CSV table of C-alpha atoms and ligand atoms in Angstrom, one decimal:
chain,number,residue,atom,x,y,z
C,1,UNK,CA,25.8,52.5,44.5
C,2,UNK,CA,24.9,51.0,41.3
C,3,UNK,CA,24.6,53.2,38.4
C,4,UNK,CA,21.8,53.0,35.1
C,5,UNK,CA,24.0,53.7,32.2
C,6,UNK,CA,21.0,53.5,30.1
C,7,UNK,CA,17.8,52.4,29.0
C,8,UNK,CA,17.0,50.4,26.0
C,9,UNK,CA,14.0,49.7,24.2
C,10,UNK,CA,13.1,47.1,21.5
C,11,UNK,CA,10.7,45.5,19.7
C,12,UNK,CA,10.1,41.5,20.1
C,13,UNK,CA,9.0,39.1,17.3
C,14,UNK,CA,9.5,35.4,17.6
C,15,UNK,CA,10.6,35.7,13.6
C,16,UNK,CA,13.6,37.7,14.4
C,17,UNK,CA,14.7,34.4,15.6
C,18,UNK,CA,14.1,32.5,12.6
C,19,UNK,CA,16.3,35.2,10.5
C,20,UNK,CA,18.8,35.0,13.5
C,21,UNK,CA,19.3,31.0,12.7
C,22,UNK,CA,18.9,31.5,9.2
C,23,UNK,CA,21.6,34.7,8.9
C,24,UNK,CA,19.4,36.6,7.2
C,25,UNK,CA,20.6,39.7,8.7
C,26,UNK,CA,21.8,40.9,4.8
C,27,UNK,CA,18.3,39.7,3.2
C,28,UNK,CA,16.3,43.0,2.1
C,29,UNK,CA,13.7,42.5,4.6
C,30,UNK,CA,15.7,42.3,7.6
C,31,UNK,CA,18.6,44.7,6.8
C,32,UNK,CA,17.2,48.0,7.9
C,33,UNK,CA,15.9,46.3,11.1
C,34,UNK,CA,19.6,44.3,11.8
C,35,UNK,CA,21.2,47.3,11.0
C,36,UNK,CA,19.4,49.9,13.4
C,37,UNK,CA,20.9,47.9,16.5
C,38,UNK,CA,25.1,48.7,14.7
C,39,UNK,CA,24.7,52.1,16.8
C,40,UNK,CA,23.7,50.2,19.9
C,41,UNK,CA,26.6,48.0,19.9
C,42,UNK,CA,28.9,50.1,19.6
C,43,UNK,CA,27.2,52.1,22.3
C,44,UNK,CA,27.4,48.6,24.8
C,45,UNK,CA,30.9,48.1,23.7
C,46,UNK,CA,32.0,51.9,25.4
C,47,UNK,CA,30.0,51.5,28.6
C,48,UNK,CA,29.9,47.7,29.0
C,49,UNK,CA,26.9,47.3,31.6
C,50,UNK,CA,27.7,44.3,34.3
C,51,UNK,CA,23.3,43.8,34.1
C,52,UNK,CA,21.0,44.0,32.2
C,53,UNK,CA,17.3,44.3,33.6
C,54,UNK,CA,14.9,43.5,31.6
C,55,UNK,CA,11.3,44.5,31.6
C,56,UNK,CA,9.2,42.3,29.3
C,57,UNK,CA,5.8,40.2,29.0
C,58,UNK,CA,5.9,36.8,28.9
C,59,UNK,CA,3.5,35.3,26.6
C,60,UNK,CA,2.5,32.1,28.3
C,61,UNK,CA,5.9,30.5,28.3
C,62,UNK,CA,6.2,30.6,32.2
C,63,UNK,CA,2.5,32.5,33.2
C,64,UNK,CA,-0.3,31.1,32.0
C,65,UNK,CA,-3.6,32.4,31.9
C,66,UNK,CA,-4.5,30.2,35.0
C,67,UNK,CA,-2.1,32.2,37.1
C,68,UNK,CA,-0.7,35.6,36.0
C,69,UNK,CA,0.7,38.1,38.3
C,70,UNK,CA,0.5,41.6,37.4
C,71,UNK,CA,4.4,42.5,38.3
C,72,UNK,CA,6.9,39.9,38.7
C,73,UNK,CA,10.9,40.0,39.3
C,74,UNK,CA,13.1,37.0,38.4
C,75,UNK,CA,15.4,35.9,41.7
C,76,UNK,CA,16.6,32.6,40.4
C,77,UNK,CA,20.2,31.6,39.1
C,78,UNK,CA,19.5,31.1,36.4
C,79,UNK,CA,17.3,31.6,33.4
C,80,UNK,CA,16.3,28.9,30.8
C,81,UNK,CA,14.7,29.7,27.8
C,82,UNK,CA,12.2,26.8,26.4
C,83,UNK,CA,10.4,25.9,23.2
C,84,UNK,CA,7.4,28.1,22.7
C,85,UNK,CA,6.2,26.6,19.7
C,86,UNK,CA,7.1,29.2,17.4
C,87,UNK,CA,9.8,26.9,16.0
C,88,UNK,CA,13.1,29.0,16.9
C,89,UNK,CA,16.2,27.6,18.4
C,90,UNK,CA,16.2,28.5,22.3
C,91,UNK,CA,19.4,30.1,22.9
C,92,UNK,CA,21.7,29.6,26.0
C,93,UNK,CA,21.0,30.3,29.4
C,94,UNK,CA,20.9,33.7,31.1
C,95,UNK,CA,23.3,33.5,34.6
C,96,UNK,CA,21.0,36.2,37.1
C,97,UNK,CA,21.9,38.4,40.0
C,98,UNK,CA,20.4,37.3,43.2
C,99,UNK,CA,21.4,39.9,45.1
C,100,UNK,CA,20.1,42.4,42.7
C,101,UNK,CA,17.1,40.8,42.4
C,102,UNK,CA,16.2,40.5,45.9
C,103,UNK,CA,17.4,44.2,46.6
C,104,UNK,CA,14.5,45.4,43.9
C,105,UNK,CA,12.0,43.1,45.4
C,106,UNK,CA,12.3,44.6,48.5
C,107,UNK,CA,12.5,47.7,47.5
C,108,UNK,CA,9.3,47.6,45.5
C,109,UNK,CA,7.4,46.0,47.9
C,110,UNK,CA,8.6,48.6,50.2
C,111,UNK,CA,7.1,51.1,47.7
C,112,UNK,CA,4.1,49.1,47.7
C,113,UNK,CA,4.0,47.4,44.7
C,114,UNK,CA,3.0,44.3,45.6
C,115,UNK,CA,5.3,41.6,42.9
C,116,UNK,CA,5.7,38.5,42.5
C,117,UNK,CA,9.5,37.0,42.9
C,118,UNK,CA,10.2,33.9,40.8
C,119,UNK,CA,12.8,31.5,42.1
C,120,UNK,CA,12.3,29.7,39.0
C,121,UNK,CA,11.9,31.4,35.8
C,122,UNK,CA,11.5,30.5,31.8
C,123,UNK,CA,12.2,33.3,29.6
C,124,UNK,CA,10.6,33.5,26.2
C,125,UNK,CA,11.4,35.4,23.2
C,126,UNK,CA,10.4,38.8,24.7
C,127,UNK,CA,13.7,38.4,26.7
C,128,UNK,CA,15.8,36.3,25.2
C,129,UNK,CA,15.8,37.9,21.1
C,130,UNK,CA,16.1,41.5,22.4
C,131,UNK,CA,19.1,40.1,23.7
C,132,UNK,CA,20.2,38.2,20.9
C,133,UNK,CA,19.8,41.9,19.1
C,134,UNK,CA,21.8,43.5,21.8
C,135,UNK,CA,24.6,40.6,21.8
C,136,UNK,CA,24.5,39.2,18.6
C,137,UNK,CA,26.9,36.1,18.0
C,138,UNK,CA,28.3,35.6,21.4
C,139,UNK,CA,28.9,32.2,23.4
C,140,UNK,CA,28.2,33.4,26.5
C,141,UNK,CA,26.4,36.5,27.3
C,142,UNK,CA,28.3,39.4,28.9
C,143,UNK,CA,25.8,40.5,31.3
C,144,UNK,CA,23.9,38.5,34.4
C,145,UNK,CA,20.2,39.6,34.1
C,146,UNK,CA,17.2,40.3,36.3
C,147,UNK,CA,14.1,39.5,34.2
C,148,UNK,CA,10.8,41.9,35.3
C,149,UNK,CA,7.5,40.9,33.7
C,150,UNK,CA,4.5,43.1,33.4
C,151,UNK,CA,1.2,41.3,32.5
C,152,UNK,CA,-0.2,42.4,29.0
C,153,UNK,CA,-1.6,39.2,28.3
C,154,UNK,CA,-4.6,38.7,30.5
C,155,UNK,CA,-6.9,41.7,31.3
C,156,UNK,CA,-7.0,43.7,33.6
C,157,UNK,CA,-3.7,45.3,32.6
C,158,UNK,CA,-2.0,47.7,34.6
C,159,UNK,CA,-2.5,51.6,33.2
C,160,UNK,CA,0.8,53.2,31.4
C,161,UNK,CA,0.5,55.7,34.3
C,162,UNK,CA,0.9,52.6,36.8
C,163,UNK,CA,3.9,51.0,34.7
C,164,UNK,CA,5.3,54.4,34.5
C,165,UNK,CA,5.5,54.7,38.3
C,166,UNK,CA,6.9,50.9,38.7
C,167,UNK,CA,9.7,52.1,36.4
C,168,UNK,CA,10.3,54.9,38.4
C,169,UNK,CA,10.4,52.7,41.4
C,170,UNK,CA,12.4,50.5,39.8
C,171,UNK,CA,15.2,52.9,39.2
C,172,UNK,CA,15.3,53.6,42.5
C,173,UNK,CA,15.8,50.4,43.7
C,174,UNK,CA,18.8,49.9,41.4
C,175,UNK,CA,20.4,53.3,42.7
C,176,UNK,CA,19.8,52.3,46.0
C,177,UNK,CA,21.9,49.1,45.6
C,178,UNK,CA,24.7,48.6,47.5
C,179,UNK,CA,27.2,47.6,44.4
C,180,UNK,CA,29.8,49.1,41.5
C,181,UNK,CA,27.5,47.4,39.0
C,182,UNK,CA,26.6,49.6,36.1
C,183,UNK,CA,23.2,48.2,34.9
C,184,UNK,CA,21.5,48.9,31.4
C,185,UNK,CA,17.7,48.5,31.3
C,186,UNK,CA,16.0,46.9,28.8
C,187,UNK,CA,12.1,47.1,27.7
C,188,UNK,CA,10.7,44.9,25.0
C,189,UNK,CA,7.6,45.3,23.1
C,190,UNK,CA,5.6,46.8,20.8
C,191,UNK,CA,5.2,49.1,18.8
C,192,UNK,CA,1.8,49.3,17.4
C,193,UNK,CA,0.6,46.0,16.6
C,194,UNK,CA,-2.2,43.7,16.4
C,195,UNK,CA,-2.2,39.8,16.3
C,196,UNK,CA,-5.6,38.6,16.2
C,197,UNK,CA,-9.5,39.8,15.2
C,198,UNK,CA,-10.9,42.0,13.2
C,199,UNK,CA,-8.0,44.8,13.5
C,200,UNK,CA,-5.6,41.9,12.8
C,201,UNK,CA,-2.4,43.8,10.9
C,202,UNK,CA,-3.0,47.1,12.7
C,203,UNK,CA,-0.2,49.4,12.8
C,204,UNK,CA,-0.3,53.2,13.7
C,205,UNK,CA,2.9,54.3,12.5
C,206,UNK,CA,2.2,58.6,13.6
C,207,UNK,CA,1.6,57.6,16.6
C,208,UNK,CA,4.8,55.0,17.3
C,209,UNK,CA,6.8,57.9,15.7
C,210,UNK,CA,4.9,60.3,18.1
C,211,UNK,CA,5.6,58.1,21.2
C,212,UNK,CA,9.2,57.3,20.2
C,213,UNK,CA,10.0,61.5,20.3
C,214,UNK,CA,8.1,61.7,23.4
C,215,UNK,CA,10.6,59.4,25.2
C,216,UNK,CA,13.2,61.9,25.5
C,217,UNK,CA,11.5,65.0,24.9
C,218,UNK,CA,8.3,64.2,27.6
C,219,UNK,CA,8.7,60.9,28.7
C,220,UNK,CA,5.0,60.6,30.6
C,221,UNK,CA,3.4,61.4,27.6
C,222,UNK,CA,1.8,58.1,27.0
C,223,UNK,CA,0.7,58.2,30.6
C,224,UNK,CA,-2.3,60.4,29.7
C,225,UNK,CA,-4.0,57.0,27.9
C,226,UNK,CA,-6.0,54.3,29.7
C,227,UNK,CA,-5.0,50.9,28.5
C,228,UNK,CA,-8.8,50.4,26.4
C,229,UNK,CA,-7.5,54.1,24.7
C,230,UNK,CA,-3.7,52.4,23.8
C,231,UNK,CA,-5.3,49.2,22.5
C,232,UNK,CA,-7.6,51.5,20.3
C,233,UNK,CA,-4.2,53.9,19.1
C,234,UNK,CA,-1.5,51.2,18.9
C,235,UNK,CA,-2.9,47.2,19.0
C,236,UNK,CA,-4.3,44.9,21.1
C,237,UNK,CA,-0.5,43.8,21.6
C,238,UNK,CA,0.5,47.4,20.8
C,239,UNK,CA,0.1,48.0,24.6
C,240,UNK,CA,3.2,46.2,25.1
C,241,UNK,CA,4.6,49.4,25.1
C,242,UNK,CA,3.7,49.6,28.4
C,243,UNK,CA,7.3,48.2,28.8
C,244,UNK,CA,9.2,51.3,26.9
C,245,UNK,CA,7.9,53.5,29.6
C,246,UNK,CA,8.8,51.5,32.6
C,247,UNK,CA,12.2,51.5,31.1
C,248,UNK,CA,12.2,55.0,30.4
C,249,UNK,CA,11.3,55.5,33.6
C,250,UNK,CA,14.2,54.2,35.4
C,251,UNK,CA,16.0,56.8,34.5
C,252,UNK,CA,15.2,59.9,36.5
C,253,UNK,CA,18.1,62.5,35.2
C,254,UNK,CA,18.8,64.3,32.0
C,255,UNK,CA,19.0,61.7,29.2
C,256,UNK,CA,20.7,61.7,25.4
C,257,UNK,CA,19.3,59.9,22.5
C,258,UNK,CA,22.0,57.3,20.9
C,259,UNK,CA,19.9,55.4,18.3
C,260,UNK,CA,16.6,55.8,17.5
C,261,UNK,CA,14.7,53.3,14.7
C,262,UNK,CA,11.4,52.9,13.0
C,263,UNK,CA,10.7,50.3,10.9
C,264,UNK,CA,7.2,48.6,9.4
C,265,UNK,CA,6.6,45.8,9.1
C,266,UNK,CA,8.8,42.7,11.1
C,267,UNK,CA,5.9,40.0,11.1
C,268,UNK,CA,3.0,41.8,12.3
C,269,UNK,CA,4.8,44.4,13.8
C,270,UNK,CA,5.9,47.9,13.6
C,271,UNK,CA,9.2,47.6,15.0
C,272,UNK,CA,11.0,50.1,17.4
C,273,UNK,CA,14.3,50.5,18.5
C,274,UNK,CA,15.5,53.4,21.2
C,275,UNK,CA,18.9,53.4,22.9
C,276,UNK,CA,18.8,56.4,25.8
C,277,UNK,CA,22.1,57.3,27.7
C,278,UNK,CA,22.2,59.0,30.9
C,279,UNK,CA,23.8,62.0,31.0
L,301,DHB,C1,4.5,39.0,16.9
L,301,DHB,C2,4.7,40.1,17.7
L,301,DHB,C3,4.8,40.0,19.1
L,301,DHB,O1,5.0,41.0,20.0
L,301,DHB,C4,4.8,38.7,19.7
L,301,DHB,O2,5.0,38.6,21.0
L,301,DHB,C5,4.5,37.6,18.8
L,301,DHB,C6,4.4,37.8,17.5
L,301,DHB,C7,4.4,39.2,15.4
L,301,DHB,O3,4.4,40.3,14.9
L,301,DHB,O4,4.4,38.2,14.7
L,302,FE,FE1,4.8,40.3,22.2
């Protein structure tokens, strides 16, 4: 059966792309974000995962507001990245696993959660910079990819305690797969943040910290809030934490912390980085 070596979790900013094509990964600014991700290399380097899934929101890039599913899995090809308007170079495409990809949306359906599958998906910058992070500098990424979106765009959101259980189901369906593929999961989003009104610049850096600790230590912890209380503690884009837990969640057994970074601001954001091995 196929095996989660890990889950990762990561900020997205679409500026991170701008310092990607501008090398500014030595610039005082960006260093102590570029450098938290040395651990994690290293870390991919030693277990080299065949997939990555990768649990993000898209942000109108291939939803819009017109039509946006709640939970959606990627079972295309391929994956294209496209101009979003922020003014960053798209990078190269993504190859996928069809067979993976099918396997989990049968499997979730089967555990009632009710997704959409995507034969055709563009991937924005909550995919494709976490993995431009993760895989800096290569020609050709080393990993075929399921993408899984989770609406935190267009109310109503699904609770952290619904996410939680998706993630949970989602594991399952990749240990259930019939395959030697050893799969890393990625969530991106977050931390606290806020983009637009009155609370514009919001950041809650005790409780990122607080969430970040409760990861390995009490992983449902977050659980306990309803989406209108994370808004309030982290952001009205804050909730894309949402996405950390699903990740988290894939992983059922004992886990070890290999990197762990905190750093305010990137943009708007307080950025996070976790790396969590199975043990
Ligand atoms: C920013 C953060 C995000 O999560 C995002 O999707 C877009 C912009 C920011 O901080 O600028
Ligand atoms: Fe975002």
């Amino acid at each position: 059966m196929a095996k989660i070596v890990g889950a990762i979790t990561t900020s997205h900013v679409p500026a991170i792309g701008k310092a990607i094509a501008n090398s500014l990964q030595q610039d005082p600014y960006w260093k102590p974000f570029f450098d938290g991700f040395k651990p994690v290399h290293a870390w991919l380097d030693r277990v080299k995962p065949d997939i990555a899934v990768v649990v993000y929101n898209d942000h109108g890039l291939n939803f819009f507001l017109d039509k946006m599913p709640t939970f959606a899995v990627g079972a295309a090809a391929e994956y294209r990245n496209a101009d979003e308007g922020w003014g960053i170079p798209t990078v190269p495409s993504f190859k996928g696993d069809q067979k993976l990809s099918w396997h989990i949306a049968e499997s979730l359906v089967n555990e009632e959660f009710d997704i959409t599958t995507c034969q055709e998906m563009l991937v924005d910058h909550a995919f494709t910079l976490p993995m431009a992070l993760l895989w800096p500098g290569v020609s050709a990424w080393p990993v075929r990819t399921v993408p899984v979106c989770i609406n935190t765009v267009q109310f109503p959101l699904p609770s952290a305690s619904r996410c939680y259980k998706m993630g949970e189901a989602l594991g399952r369906a990749i240990e259930s797969w019939d395959s030697d593929a050893k799969v890393v999961v990625i969530g991106t989003g977050g931390l606290s943040h806020q983009l637009d009104g009155e609370r514009a610049g919001f950041i809650n850096k005790e409780f990122d910290l607080a969430f970040m600790e409760s990861l390995t230590t009490n992983p449902k912890w977050a659980t306990q809030y309803s989406i209108a209380e994370l808004v309030e503690k982290t952001g009205t884009q804050g909730v894309e934490l949402v996405m950390w837990l699903a990740a988290r969640a894939t992983m059922k057994g004992a886990v070890r912390k290999v990197q762990g970074n905190y750093h305010v601001p990137i943009s708007n954001t307080a950025s996070g980085l976790m790396a969590l091995e199975a043990v």
